[in-house]
Short mmCIF file of N, CA and C in Angstrom, two decimals:
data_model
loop_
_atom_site.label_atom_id
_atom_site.label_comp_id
_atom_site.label_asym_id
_atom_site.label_seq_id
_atom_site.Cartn_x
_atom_site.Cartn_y
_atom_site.Cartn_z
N UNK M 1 -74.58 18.92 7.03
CA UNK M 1 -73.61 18.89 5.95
C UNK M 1 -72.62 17.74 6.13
N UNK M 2 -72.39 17.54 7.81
CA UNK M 2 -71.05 16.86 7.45
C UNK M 2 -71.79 14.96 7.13
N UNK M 3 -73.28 14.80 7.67
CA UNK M 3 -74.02 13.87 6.74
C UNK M 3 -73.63 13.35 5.26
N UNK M 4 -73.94 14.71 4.72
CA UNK M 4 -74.10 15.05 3.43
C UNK M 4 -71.99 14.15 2.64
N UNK M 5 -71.00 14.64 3.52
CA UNK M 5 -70.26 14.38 3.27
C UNK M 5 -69.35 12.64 3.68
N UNK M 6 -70.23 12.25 4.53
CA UNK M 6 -69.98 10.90 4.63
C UNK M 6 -70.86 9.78 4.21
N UNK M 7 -69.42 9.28 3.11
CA UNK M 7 -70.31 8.59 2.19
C UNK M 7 -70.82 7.20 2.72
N UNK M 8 -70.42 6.59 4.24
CA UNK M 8 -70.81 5.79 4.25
C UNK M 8 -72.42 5.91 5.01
N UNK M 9 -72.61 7.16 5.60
CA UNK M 9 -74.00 7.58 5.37
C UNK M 9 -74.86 7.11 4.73
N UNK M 10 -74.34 7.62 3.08
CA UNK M 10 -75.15 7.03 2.53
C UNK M 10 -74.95 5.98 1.81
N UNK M 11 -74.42 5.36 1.80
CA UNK M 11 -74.24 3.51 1.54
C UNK M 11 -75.52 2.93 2.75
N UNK M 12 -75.05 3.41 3.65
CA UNK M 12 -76.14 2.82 4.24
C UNK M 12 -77.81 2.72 3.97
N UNK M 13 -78.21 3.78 3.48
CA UNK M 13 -79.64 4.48 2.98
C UNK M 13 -79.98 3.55 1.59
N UNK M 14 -78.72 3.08 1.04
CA UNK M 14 -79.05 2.84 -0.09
C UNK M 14 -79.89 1.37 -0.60
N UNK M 15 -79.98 1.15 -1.66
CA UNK M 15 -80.81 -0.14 -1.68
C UNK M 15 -79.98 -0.65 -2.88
N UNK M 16 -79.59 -2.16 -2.68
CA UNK M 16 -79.00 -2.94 -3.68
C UNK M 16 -79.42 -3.20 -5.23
N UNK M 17 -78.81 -2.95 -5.91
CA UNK M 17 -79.84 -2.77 -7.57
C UNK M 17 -80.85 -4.19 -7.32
N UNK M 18 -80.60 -5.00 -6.96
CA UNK M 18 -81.18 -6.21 -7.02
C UNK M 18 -82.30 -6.15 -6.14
N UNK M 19 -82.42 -5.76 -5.03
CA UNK M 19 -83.87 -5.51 -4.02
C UNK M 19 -84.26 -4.55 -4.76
N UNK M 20 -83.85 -3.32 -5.76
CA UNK M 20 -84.60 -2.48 -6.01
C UNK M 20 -85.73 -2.48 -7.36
N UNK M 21 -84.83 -3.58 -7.93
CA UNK M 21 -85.44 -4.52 -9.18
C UNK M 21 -86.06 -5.98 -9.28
N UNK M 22 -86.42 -6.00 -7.60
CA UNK M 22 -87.06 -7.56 -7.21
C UNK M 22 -88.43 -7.34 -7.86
N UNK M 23 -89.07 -6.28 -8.30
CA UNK M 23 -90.55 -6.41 -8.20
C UNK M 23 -90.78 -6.74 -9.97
N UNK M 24 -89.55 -7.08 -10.73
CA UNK M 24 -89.83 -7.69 -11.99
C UNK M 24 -89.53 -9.10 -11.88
N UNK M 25 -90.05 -9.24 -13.15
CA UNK M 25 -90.24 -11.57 -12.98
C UNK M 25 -88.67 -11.32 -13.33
N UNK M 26 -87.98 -12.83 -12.56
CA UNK M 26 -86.95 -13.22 -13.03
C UNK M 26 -86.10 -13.88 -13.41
N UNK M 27 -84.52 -14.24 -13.55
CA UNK M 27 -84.19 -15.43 -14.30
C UNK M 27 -83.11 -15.72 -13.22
N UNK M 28 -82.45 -16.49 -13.07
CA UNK M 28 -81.53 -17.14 -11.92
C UNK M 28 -80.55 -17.32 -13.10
N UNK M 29 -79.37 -16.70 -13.57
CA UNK M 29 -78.59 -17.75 -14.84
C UNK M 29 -76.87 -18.02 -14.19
N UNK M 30 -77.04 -19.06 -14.89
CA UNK M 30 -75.60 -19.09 -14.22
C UNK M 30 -74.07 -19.14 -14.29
N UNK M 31 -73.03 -19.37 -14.00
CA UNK M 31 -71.93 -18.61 -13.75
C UNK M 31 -71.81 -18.20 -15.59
N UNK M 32 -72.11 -19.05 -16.54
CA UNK M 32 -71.64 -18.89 -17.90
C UNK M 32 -72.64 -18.08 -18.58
N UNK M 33 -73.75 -18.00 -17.82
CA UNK M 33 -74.84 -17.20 -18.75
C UNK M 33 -74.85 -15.82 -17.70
N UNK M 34 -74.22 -15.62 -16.85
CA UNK M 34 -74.12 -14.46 -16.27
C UNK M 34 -72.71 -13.83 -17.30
N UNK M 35 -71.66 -14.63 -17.68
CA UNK M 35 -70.79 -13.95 -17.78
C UNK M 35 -70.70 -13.42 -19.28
N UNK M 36 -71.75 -14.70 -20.08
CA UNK M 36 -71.87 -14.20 -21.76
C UNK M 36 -72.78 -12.63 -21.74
N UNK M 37 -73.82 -12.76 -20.51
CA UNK M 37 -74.57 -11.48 -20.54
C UNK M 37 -73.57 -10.10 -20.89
N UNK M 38 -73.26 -10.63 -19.62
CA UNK M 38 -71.51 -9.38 -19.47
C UNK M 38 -70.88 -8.72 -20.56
N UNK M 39 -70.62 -9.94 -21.01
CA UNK M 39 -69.48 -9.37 -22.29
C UNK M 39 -70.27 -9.37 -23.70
N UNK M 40 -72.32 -8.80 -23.26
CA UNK M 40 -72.67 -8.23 -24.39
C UNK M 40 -73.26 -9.31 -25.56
N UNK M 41 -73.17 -10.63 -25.15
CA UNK M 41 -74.04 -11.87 -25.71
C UNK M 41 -75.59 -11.48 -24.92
N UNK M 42 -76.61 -11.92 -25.86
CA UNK M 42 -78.14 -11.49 -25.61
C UNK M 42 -78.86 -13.43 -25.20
N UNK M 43 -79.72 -12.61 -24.07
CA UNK M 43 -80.26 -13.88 -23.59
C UNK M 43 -80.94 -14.56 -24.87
N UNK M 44 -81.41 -16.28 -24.39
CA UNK M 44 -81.94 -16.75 -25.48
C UNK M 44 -83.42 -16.79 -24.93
N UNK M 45 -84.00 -17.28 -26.21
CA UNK M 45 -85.51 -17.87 -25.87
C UNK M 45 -85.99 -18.36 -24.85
N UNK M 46 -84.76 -19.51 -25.15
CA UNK M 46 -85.07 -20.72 -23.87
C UNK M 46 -85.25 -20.53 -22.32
N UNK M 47 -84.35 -19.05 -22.13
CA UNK M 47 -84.33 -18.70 -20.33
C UNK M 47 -85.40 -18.70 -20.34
N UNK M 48 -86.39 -17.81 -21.43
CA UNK M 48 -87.66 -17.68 -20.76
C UNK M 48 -88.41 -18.41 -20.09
N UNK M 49 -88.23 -20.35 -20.11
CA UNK M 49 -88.81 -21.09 -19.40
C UNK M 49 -88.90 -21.20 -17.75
N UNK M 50 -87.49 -20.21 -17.68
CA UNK M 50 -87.15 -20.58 -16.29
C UNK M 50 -87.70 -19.28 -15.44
N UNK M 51 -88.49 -18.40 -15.98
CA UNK M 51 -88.48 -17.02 -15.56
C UNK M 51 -89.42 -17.06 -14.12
N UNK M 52 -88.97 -16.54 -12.84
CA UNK M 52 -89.89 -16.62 -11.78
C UNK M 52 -90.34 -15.69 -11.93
N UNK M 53 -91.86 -15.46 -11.53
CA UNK M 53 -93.14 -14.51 -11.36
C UNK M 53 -93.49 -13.58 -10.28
N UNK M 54 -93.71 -12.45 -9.96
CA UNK M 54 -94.25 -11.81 -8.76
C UNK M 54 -95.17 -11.13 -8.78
N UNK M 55 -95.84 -10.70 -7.42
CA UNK M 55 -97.11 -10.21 -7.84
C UNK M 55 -97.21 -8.78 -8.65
N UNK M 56 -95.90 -8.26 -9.33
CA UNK M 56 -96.26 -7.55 -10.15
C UNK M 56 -96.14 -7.21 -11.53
N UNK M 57 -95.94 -8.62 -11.61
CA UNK M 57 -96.07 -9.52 -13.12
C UNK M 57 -96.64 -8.63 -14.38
N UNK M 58 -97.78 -8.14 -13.65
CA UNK M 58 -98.66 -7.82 -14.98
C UNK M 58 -97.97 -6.55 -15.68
N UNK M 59 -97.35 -5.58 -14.15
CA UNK M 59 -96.94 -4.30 -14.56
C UNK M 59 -95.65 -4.39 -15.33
N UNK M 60 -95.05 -5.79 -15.37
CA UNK M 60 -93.66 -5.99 -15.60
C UNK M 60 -94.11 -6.50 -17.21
N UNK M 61 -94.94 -7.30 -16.87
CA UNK M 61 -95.69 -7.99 -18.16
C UNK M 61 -96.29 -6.25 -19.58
N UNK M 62 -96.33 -5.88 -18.75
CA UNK M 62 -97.16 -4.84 -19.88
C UNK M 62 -95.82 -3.87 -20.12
N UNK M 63 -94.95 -3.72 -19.65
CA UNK M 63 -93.53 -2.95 -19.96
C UNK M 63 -92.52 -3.82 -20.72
N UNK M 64 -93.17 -5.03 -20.31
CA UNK M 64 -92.02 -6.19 -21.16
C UNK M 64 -90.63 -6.35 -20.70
N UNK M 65 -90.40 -6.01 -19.55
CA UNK M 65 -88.94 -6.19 -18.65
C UNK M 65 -88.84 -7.50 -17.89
N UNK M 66 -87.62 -7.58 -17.49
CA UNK M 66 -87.73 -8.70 -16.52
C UNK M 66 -86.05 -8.22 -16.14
N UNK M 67 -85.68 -9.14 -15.35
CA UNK M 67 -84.53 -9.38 -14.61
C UNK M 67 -83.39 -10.36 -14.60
N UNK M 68 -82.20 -10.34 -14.52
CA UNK M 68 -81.42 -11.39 -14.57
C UNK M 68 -80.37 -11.40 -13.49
N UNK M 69 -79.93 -12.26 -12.95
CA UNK M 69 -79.67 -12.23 -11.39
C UNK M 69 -78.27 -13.91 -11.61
N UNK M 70 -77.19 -13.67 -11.41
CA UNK M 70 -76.55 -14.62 -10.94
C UNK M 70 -76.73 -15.12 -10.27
N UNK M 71 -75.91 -16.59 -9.76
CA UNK M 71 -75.92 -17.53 -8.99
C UNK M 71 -75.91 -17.04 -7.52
N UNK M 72 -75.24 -15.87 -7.15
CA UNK M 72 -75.79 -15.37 -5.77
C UNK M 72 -76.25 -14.43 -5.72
N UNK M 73 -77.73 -13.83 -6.34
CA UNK M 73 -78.25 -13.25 -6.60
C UNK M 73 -78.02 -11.31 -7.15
N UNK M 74 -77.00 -11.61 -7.34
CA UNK M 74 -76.47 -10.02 -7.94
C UNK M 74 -77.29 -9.79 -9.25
N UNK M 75 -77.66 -8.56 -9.70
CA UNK M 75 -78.36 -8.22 -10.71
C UNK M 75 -77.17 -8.10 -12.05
N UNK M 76 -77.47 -9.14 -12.86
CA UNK M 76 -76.51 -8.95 -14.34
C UNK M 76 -76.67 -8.21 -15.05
N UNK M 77 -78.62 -8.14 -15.57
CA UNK M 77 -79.09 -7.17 -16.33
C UNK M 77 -80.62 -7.02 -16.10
N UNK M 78 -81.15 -6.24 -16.81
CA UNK M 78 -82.73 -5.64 -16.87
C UNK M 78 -83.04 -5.85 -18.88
N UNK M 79 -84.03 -7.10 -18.87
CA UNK M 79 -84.13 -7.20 -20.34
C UNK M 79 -85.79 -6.69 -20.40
N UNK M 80 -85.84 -6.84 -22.02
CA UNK M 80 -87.07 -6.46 -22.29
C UNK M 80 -87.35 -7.59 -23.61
N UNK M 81 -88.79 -7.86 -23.97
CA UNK M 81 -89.03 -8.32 -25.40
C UNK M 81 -88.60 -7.14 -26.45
N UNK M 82 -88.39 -7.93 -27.39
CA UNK M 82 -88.30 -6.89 -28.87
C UNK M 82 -89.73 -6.82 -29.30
N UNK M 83 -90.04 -6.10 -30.67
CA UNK M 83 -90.86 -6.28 -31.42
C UNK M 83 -91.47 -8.23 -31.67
N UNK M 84 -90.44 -8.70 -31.46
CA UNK M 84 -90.79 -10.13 -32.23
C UNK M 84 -90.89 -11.08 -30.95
N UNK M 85 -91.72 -10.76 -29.83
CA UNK M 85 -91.32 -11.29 -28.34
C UNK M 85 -89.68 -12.03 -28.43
N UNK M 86 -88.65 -11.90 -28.86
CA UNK M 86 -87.47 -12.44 -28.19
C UNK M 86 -86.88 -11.38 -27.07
N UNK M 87 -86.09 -12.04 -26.19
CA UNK M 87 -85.47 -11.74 -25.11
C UNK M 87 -84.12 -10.44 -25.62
N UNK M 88 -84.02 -9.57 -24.92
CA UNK M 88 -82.93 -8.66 -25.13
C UNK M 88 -82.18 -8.15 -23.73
N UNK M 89 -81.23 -7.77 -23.75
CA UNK M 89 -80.63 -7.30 -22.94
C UNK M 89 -81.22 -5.43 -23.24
N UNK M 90 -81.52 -5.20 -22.15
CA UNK M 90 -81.98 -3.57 -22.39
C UNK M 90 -80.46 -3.08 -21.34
N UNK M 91 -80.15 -3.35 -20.32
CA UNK M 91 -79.47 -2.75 -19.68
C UNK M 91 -78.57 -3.82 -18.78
N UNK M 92 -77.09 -3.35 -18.85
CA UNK M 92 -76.10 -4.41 -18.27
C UNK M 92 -75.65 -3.96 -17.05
N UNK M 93 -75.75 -4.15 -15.96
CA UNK M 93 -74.87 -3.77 -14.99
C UNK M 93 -73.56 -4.53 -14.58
N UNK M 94 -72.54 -3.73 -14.15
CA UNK M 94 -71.35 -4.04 -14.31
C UNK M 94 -70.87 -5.11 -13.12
N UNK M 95 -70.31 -6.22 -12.69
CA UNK M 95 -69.85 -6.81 -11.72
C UNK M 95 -69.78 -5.81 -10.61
N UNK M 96 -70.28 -6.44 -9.67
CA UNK M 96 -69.53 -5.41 -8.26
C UNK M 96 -68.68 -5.42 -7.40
N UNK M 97 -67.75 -4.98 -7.28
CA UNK M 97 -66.68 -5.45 -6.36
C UNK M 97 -66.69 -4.69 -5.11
N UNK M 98 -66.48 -5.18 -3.89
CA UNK M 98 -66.23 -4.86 -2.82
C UNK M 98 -66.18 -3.34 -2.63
N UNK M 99 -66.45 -2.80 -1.62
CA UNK M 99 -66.30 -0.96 -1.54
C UNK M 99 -65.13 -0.86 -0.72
#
């Protein structure tokens, strides 16, 4: 129990959104395209050129997700295609600050 009650327990156990979302392709964007993400502006076309690949591309490829990762690799967001293959923001995660 007293495990159970120390939280740095489990901080430790835990895994960074960003290692836990490495296994989608992704985008590197930077300080200004991390921060338009933020405040709810949608990626463009164009990132898509820059998107890195992994070997589980296809599974990422057939769900239509990918990843977006600041300049020191923190996770910004988790996008997906629309209907019309453009880029979307599906999910934003919030800056992280220090614990």
């Amino acid at each position: 129990a007293d495990k159970l009650e120390d939280g740095a327990f489990l901080l430790d156990k835990m895994l960074p959104l960003a290692d836990a979302m490495s296994f989608l392709p992704g985008i590197t964007l930077s300080d200004q395209e991390a921060e338009a993400i933020r405040l709810g502006h949608q990626p463009t076309a164009e990132w898509l050129e820059r998107i890195e690949s992994h070997s589980a591309t296809a599974v990422a490829t057939r769900e239509k997700l990918f990843r977006m990762s600041d300049s020191n690799g923190q996770l910004v967001a988790v996008g997906r295609y629309d209907e019309d293959g453009l880029p979307r923001s599906a999910v934003v995660f919030p800056l992280e600050r220090g614990i």
